[in-house]
Amino acid sequence: MESGHLDIADLDGPLDLQSTLESGQTYLWERADGEDYTELAAHGGDGWYETVLPASPGLARLPDRHSLSTELTQRPTVLRVRQTGSVDDGRLEWEAGGVDVDEEGPNEPTEPADGEALLTHLLRLDDDLNAIYDATDHEPLIEQAIERYRGMRVVRDPPFPCLVSFICSAQMRVARIHGMQRSLRESCGTPVSLGDRTLHAFPTPEALADCTEADLRELGLGYRAPYVQRTAEMVAEGEDDPADAGGKPYEEARAHLTRFVGVGDKVADCVLLFSLGYLQANPLDTWIQTAIEEYFSDCAGGNYDETSRALRKRLGGGLPETDEVFGESGAEAYAGYAQTYVFHLLRSDRS
């Protein structure tokens, strides 16, 4: 495996790895010590996190600056990372390696992989976080959330795993969603040998499409099982791909994602925000609905689309309008960042 480090002082703004990976945005990572989601107010830790990123051919169709490296679209890749020191001048230590898969498996990560490039993409280390803080609305609730979880970044997961994860998220706590995705990986994902341990990549669309509804129910998916099976089938058979939503105007991209079985507006917004780079997306889950009732009541009263539009304008930043579709202009620019901070604050304080 390749190894290296990044100095956080070289980034545009702070970084807190634990809050980024344990705030309910992503379910691809596991802590090597098995202590994921044991702390509600997760931040500031120094544990190792690891994932086996699946081969993701659909990423090749995304706009260049939002796609992972070409090598990641072709083969599974092991990535391990931990943070030492502070959110301002600590460092990220990483290990990475590509896996040549054969029939014998599990295989070791023996191929070179650029861990810095992968982390920059997946953790949005290319965002100017200080500028985002300055641009977001200075509501007391948002300022409290930023103060508590300073350095938390929005993630940029591969589209298919992100889509499946949030299909499974309905009426579930984040720790349970995380456990469900672990079960999917261990039962259906490509195994990879890492020393005396075996890790698993997130299942390919083909692997999940081959599962029966009964198989998926046995893994704890419950009524979500047919949604995941049919969605995987759609991608495996070339009928549609969540990556195809990338690059469309925001509300058109959200509508595109609702073609998948089990995907409504909220799940679509999660995929747009946590995978496809639409930083104005603000999924209206239970915690955000609570925030609307208690803090942003002027945004309430409409249907999902009307409420979402009102909240985006309330939480976003007043940046100049351009034709950019990825949420980096206009009054809605960083509503998704503000939403993510508010979600983590309310969930950790009130669960």
Short mmCIF file of C-alpha atoms in Angstrom, two decimals:
data_model
loop_
_atom_site.label_atom_id
_atom_site.label_comp_id
_atom_site.label_asym_id
_atom_site.label_seq_id
_atom_site.Cartn_x
_atom_site.Cartn_y
_atom_site.Cartn_z
CA MET A 1 0.00 0.00 0.00
CA GLU A 2 1.09 3.56 -0.66
CA SER A 3 1.25 5.87 2.35
CA GLY A 4 1.60 9.58 3.00
CA HIS A 5 0.14 12.54 4.82
CA LEU A 6 -1.54 15.89 4.26
CA ASP A 7 -0.96 18.93 6.43
CA ILE A 8 -4.27 20.49 7.39
CA ALA A 9 -2.66 23.92 7.53
CA ASP A 10 -2.26 23.65 3.74
CA LEU A 11 -6.04 23.36 3.22
CA ASP A 12 -8.43 26.26 2.79
CA GLY A 13 -10.00 26.02 6.22
CA PRO A 14 -10.10 23.48 9.04
CA LEU A 15 -10.87 19.76 8.95
CA ASP A 16 -12.43 17.47 11.53
CA LEU A 17 -12.32 13.91 10.25
CA GLN A 18 -14.48 12.26 12.91
CA SER A 19 -17.44 14.60 12.59
CA THR A 20 -17.19 14.38 8.80
CA LEU A 21 -17.35 10.57 8.79
CA GLU A 22 -19.68 10.01 11.79
CA SER A 23 -22.37 12.63 11.20
CA GLY A 24 -24.74 10.55 9.07
CA GLN A 25 -23.49 11.72 5.69
CA THR A 26 -21.64 8.58 4.62
CA TYR A 27 -21.90 4.89 5.42
CA LEU A 28 -18.89 3.64 3.44
CA TRP A 29 -16.31 4.03 6.21
CA GLU A 30 -15.64 1.95 9.31
CA ARG A 31 -13.44 2.70 12.28
CA ALA A 32 -10.72 0.10 12.64
CA ASP A 33 -11.43 -0.09 16.39
CA GLY A 34 -15.13 -0.83 15.79
CA GLU A 35 -16.30 2.23 17.74
CA ASP A 36 -18.32 3.88 14.95
CA TYR A 37 -21.32 5.90 16.09
CA THR A 38 -20.78 5.20 19.78
CA GLU A 39 -20.63 8.97 20.43
CA LEU A 40 -23.52 11.17 19.37
CA ALA A 41 -21.42 14.33 19.49
CA ALA A 42 -18.70 12.79 17.37
CA HIS A 43 -15.77 15.11 16.71
CA GLY A 44 -12.06 15.51 17.34
CA GLY A 45 -11.06 11.82 17.38
CA ASP A 46 -7.83 10.30 16.12
CA GLY A 47 -8.94 6.77 15.20
CA TRP A 48 -8.21 5.06 11.90
CA TYR A 49 -11.05 4.95 9.36
CA GLU A 50 -11.00 2.57 6.41
CA THR A 51 -13.03 1.72 3.36
CA VAL A 52 -12.82 -0.36 0.22
CA LEU A 53 -14.12 1.91 -2.49
CA PRO A 54 -15.90 -0.07 -5.21
CA ALA A 55 -15.11 0.14 -8.89
CA SER A 56 -17.44 2.92 -10.08
CA PRO A 57 -17.66 3.16 -13.88
CA GLY A 58 -20.51 5.67 -13.68
CA LEU A 59 -18.14 8.28 -12.26
CA ALA A 60 -16.52 8.65 -15.66
CA ARG A 61 -19.66 10.45 -16.85
CA LEU A 62 -19.58 13.14 -14.18
CA PRO A 63 -18.03 16.55 -14.88
CA ASP A 64 -14.25 16.23 -14.56
CA ARG A 65 -13.77 18.23 -11.39
CA HIS A 66 -16.38 16.14 -9.58
CA SER A 67 -15.07 12.71 -10.61
CA LEU A 68 -12.65 10.43 -8.85
CA SER A 69 -9.39 9.41 -10.43
CA THR A 70 -9.65 7.16 -13.49
CA GLU A 71 -8.08 4.26 -11.62
CA LEU A 72 -10.92 4.24 -9.09
CA THR A 73 -13.52 3.74 -11.81
CA GLN A 74 -11.80 0.51 -12.84
CA ARG A 75 -11.06 -1.44 -9.65
CA PRO A 76 -11.70 -1.56 -5.91
CA THR A 77 -9.38 0.61 -3.85
CA VAL A 78 -8.51 0.34 -0.16
CA LEU A 79 -8.20 3.66 1.66
CA ARG A 80 -7.29 4.18 5.32
CA VAL A 81 -6.98 7.55 7.08
CA ARG A 82 -6.64 9.09 10.50
CA GLN A 83 -6.25 12.60 11.84
CA THR A 84 -3.68 13.68 14.39
CA GLY A 85 -3.42 17.12 15.96
CA SER A 86 -5.91 19.96 15.76
CA VAL A 87 -8.50 20.87 13.15
CA ASP A 88 -6.30 23.76 12.04
CA ASP A 89 -2.72 22.49 12.05
CA GLY A 90 -2.89 18.72 12.44
CA ARG A 91 -2.34 16.19 9.69
CA LEU A 92 -4.10 13.40 7.84
CA GLU A 93 -2.11 10.18 7.63
CA TRP A 94 -3.24 7.84 4.86
CA GLU A 95 -2.65 4.45 3.28
CA ALA A 96 -4.08 3.43 -0.10
CA GLY A 97 -3.85 0.59 -2.59
CA GLY A 98 -5.71 -0.69 -5.62
CA VAL A 99 -6.92 -4.29 -5.84
CA ASP A 100 -6.67 -6.52 -8.90
CA VAL A 101 -9.65 -8.81 -8.48
CA ASP A 102 -9.55 -12.44 -9.63
CA GLU A 103 -11.70 -15.48 -8.99
CA GLU A 104 -9.66 -16.74 -6.06
CA GLY A 105 -9.89 -13.78 -3.64
CA PRO A 106 -9.70 -12.21 -1.21
CA ASN A 107 -6.89 -10.22 -2.80
CA GLU A 108 -4.46 -7.76 -1.26
CA PRO A 109 -4.21 -4.07 -2.25
CA THR A 110 -0.96 -4.30 -4.20
CA GLU A 111 -1.47 -1.64 -6.89
CA PRO A 112 -0.42 2.00 -6.37
CA ALA A 113 -3.16 4.49 -5.50
CA ASP A 114 -3.02 8.22 -4.85
CA GLY A 115 -4.47 8.53 -1.36
CA GLU A 116 -4.15 12.30 -1.33
CA ALA A 117 -6.20 12.70 -4.52
CA LEU A 118 -8.82 10.26 -3.28
CA LEU A 119 -9.18 11.98 0.10
CA THR A 120 -9.30 15.41 -1.53
CA HIS A 121 -12.25 14.24 -3.58
CA LEU A 122 -14.10 12.16 -1.00
CA LEU A 123 -13.75 14.65 1.89
CA ARG A 124 -14.06 17.79 -0.25
CA LEU A 125 -10.66 19.01 0.89
CA ASP A 126 -10.74 21.32 -2.14
CA ASP A 127 -13.55 23.37 -0.55
CA ASP A 128 -12.63 26.74 0.96
CA LEU A 129 -14.37 26.05 4.26
CA ASN A 130 -13.65 29.46 5.78
CA ALA A 131 -15.27 31.13 2.77
CA ILE A 132 -18.27 28.85 3.12
CA TYR A 133 -18.61 29.80 6.79
CA ASP A 134 -18.50 33.48 5.83
CA ALA A 135 -21.10 33.00 3.11
CA THR A 136 -23.69 31.01 5.05
CA ASP A 137 -26.49 32.73 6.92
CA HIS A 138 -25.43 33.86 10.41
CA GLU A 139 -28.42 32.44 12.25
CA PRO A 140 -27.61 31.65 15.92
CA LEU A 141 -28.41 27.96 15.42
CA ILE A 142 -26.02 27.70 12.47
CA GLU A 143 -23.28 29.59 14.28
CA GLN A 144 -23.67 27.27 17.29
CA ALA A 145 -23.40 24.22 15.03
CA ILE A 146 -20.30 25.56 13.28
CA GLU A 147 -18.66 26.41 16.60
CA ARG A 148 -19.36 22.90 17.93
CA TYR A 149 -18.30 20.99 14.81
CA ARG A 150 -15.82 23.33 13.19
CA GLY A 151 -13.95 21.53 10.44
CA MET A 152 -16.73 19.14 9.44
CA ARG A 153 -16.92 18.87 5.67
CA VAL A 154 -19.61 17.58 3.35
CA VAL A 155 -18.57 14.30 1.74
CA ARG A 156 -18.52 13.28 -1.92
CA ASP A 157 -19.32 9.55 -1.98
CA PRO A 158 -19.56 7.41 -5.15
CA PRO A 159 -23.14 7.68 -6.46
CA PHE A 160 -24.41 4.08 -6.36
CA PRO A 161 -23.33 3.29 -2.76
CA CYS A 162 -24.69 6.66 -1.66
CA LEU A 163 -28.03 5.97 -3.35
CA VAL A 164 -28.40 2.53 -1.74
CA SER A 165 -27.36 3.84 1.67
CA PHE A 166 -30.06 6.49 1.70
CA ILE A 167 -32.74 4.21 0.29
CA CYS A 168 -32.03 2.21 3.45
CA SER A 169 -32.18 5.30 5.66
CA ALA A 170 -35.96 5.67 5.87
CA GLN A 171 -37.13 5.67 9.49
CA MET A 172 -33.73 4.50 10.72
CA ARG A 173 -31.15 5.88 13.13
CA VAL A 174 -27.73 6.54 11.64
CA ALA A 175 -26.03 3.76 13.64
CA ARG A 176 -28.57 1.26 12.32
CA ILE A 177 -28.11 2.48 8.75
CA HIS A 178 -24.35 2.07 9.19
CA GLY A 179 -24.79 -1.49 10.43
CA MET A 180 -27.09 -2.32 7.53
CA GLN A 181 -24.51 -1.15 4.98
CA ARG A 182 -21.84 -3.19 6.75
CA SER A 183 -24.04 -6.27 6.37
CA LEU A 184 -24.46 -5.57 2.66
CA ARG A 185 -20.69 -5.24 2.21
CA GLU A 186 -19.83 -8.37 4.14
CA SER A 187 -22.45 -10.49 2.41
CA CYS A 188 -22.30 -9.19 -1.17
CA GLY A 189 -19.13 -7.11 -1.57
CA THR A 190 -15.73 -8.01 -2.99
CA PRO A 191 -13.47 -9.30 -0.18
CA VAL A 192 -10.02 -7.75 0.24
CA SER A 193 -7.26 -9.07 2.47
CA LEU A 194 -5.60 -6.51 4.74
CA GLY A 195 -3.06 -8.24 6.97
CA ASP A 196 -4.95 -10.70 9.16
CA ARG A 197 -8.30 -9.04 8.44
CA THR A 198 -10.74 -9.15 5.54
CA LEU A 199 -12.45 -5.96 4.39
CA HIS A 200 -15.22 -5.76 1.81
CA ALA A 201 -16.02 -3.28 -0.93
CA PHE A 202 -19.54 -1.96 -1.27
CA PRO A 203 -21.45 -4.38 -3.55
CA THR A 204 -21.60 -3.68 -7.25
CA PRO A 205 -25.02 -3.10 -8.83
CA GLU A 206 -24.70 -6.54 -10.42
CA ALA A 207 -24.06 -8.23 -7.07
CA LEU A 208 -27.08 -6.59 -5.42
CA ALA A 209 -29.28 -7.25 -8.45
CA ASP A 210 -28.45 -10.95 -8.12
CA CYS A 211 -29.76 -10.97 -4.55
CA THR A 212 -33.34 -11.96 -3.96
CA GLU A 213 -35.69 -9.87 -1.88
CA ALA A 214 -35.54 -12.62 0.75
CA ASP A 215 -31.73 -12.41 0.79
CA LEU A 216 -31.85 -8.69 1.46
CA ARG A 217 -34.54 -9.02 4.09
CA GLU A 218 -32.31 -11.49 5.95
CA LEU A 219 -29.65 -8.73 6.05
CA GLY A 220 -32.08 -6.48 7.92
CA LEU A 221 -33.33 -4.29 5.06
CA GLY A 222 -36.98 -5.07 5.79
CA TYR A 223 -39.45 -3.33 3.46
CA ARG A 224 -36.51 -1.55 1.80
CA ALA A 225 -35.29 -4.84 0.31
CA PRO A 226 -37.31 -4.72 -2.93
CA TYR A 227 -36.38 -1.06 -3.42
CA VAL A 228 -32.66 -1.85 -3.22
CA GLN A 229 -32.98 -4.94 -5.41
CA ARG A 230 -34.91 -3.16 -8.15
CA THR A 231 -32.70 -0.06 -8.05
CA ALA A 232 -29.59 -2.24 -8.36
CA GLU A 233 -31.23 -4.05 -11.27
CA MET A 234 -31.91 -0.74 -13.04
CA VAL A 235 -28.23 0.22 -12.79
CA ALA A 236 -26.86 -3.25 -13.59
CA GLU A 237 -28.99 -3.52 -16.73
CA GLY A 238 -28.13 -0.04 -17.96
CA GLU A 239 -31.66 1.28 -17.53
CA ASP A 240 -30.44 4.24 -15.45
CA ASP A 241 -27.53 5.34 -13.27
CA PRO A 242 -27.50 7.88 -10.41
CA ALA A 243 -24.39 9.42 -11.91
CA ASP A 244 -26.52 10.49 -14.89
CA ALA A 245 -28.17 13.14 -12.69
CA GLY A 246 -24.86 14.98 -12.36
CA GLY A 247 -24.57 18.20 -14.34
CA LYS A 248 -28.30 18.81 -14.66
CA PRO A 249 -29.95 21.90 -13.10
CA TYR A 250 -30.62 21.16 -9.44
CA GLU A 251 -34.37 20.49 -9.40
CA GLU A 252 -34.13 18.54 -12.67
CA ALA A 253 -31.37 16.41 -11.13
CA ARG A 254 -33.56 15.74 -8.08
CA ALA A 255 -36.45 14.67 -10.31
CA HIS A 256 -34.11 12.38 -12.25
CA LEU A 257 -33.10 10.51 -9.11
CA THR A 258 -36.71 9.89 -8.09
CA ARG A 259 -36.94 7.48 -11.04
CA PHE A 260 -35.25 4.91 -8.84
CA VAL A 261 -37.48 2.66 -6.77
CA GLY A 262 -37.80 3.80 -3.17
CA VAL A 263 -36.38 7.27 -3.88
CA GLY A 264 -38.41 10.32 -2.98
CA ASP A 265 -37.33 13.94 -2.80
CA LYS A 266 -35.49 13.57 0.52
CA VAL A 267 -33.37 10.59 -0.55
CA ALA A 268 -32.68 12.30 -3.88
CA ASP A 269 -31.49 15.41 -2.04
CA CYS A 270 -29.14 13.26 0.06
CA VAL A 271 -27.55 11.80 -3.07
CA LEU A 272 -27.26 15.23 -4.67
CA LEU A 273 -25.59 16.70 -1.59
CA PHE A 274 -23.41 13.82 -0.38
CA SER A 275 -22.35 12.44 -3.76
CA LEU A 276 -23.02 14.62 -6.78
CA GLY A 277 -21.81 17.97 -5.44
CA TYR A 278 -25.04 19.98 -5.27
CA LEU A 279 -24.16 22.03 -2.22
CA GLN A 280 -27.53 23.81 -2.24
CA ALA A 281 -29.45 20.56 -1.61
CA ASN A 282 -31.01 20.38 1.87
CA PRO A 283 -32.69 17.04 2.63
CA LEU A 284 -35.79 17.64 4.75
CA ASP A 285 -35.47 14.83 7.27
CA THR A 286 -36.96 14.69 10.77
CA TRP A 287 -34.25 16.81 12.39
CA ILE A 288 -34.42 19.51 9.74
CA GLN A 289 -38.21 19.57 10.02
CA THR A 290 -37.69 20.15 13.76
CA ALA A 291 -35.33 23.03 12.97
CA ILE A 292 -37.93 24.53 10.63
CA GLU A 293 -40.66 24.34 13.29
CA GLU A 294 -38.52 25.85 16.05
CA TYR A 295 -36.17 28.25 14.26
CA PHE A 296 -37.26 28.83 10.65
CA SER A 297 -41.07 28.82 10.84
CA ASP A 298 -41.29 31.29 7.96
CA CYS A 299 -40.10 28.42 5.70
CA ALA A 300 -42.90 26.03 6.76
CA GLY A 301 -46.33 25.47 5.36
CA GLY A 302 -45.71 24.30 1.83
CA ASN A 303 -45.08 20.96 0.16
CA TYR A 304 -41.59 19.46 0.05
CA ASP A 305 -40.50 21.50 -2.96
CA GLU A 306 -41.84 24.80 -1.60
CA THR A 307 -40.36 24.24 1.87
CA SER A 308 -37.04 23.18 0.42
CA ARG A 309 -36.87 26.27 -1.78
CA ALA A 310 -37.67 28.59 1.12
CA LEU A 311 -35.11 26.92 3.42
CA ARG A 312 -32.40 26.97 0.76
CA LYS A 313 -32.77 30.72 0.43
CA ARG A 314 -32.76 31.10 4.22
CA LEU A 315 -29.69 28.96 4.91
CA GLY A 316 -27.57 29.59 1.84
CA GLY A 317 -25.08 32.34 1.11
CA GLY A 318 -25.47 35.57 -0.83
CA LEU A 319 -23.02 34.87 -3.64
CA PRO A 320 -23.21 36.29 -7.17
CA GLU A 321 -25.49 34.39 -9.53
CA THR A 322 -23.84 32.34 -12.31
CA ASP A 323 -24.92 29.43 -14.49
CA GLU A 324 -23.16 27.02 -12.11
CA VAL A 325 -25.50 24.13 -11.23
CA PHE A 326 -23.50 22.76 -8.31
CA GLY A 327 -24.64 25.26 -5.73
CA GLU A 328 -21.67 27.58 -5.77
CA SER A 329 -23.56 30.72 -6.70
CA GLY A 330 -26.64 32.61 -5.66
CA ALA A 331 -28.62 32.86 -2.46
CA GLU A 332 -28.90 29.06 -2.08
CA ALA A 333 -25.21 28.34 -2.54
CA TYR A 334 -24.25 26.58 0.69
CA ALA A 335 -27.61 25.62 2.17
CA GLY A 336 -26.50 21.98 2.18
CA TYR A 337 -23.47 22.76 4.31
CA ALA A 338 -25.61 24.66 6.82
CA GLN A 339 -28.16 21.84 6.85
CA THR A 340 -25.47 19.23 7.56
CA TYR A 341 -24.16 21.19 10.55
CA VAL A 342 -27.67 21.73 11.94
CA PHE A 343 -28.53 18.04 11.49
CA HIS A 344 -25.44 16.90 13.43
CA LEU A 345 -26.03 19.45 16.19
CA LEU A 346 -29.70 18.59 16.75
CA ARG A 347 -29.18 14.85 16.47
CA SER A 348 -26.32 14.88 18.98
CA ASP A 349 -28.10 17.18 21.45
CA ARG A 350 -31.59 15.64 21.38
CA SER A 351 -31.29 11.93 20.57
#
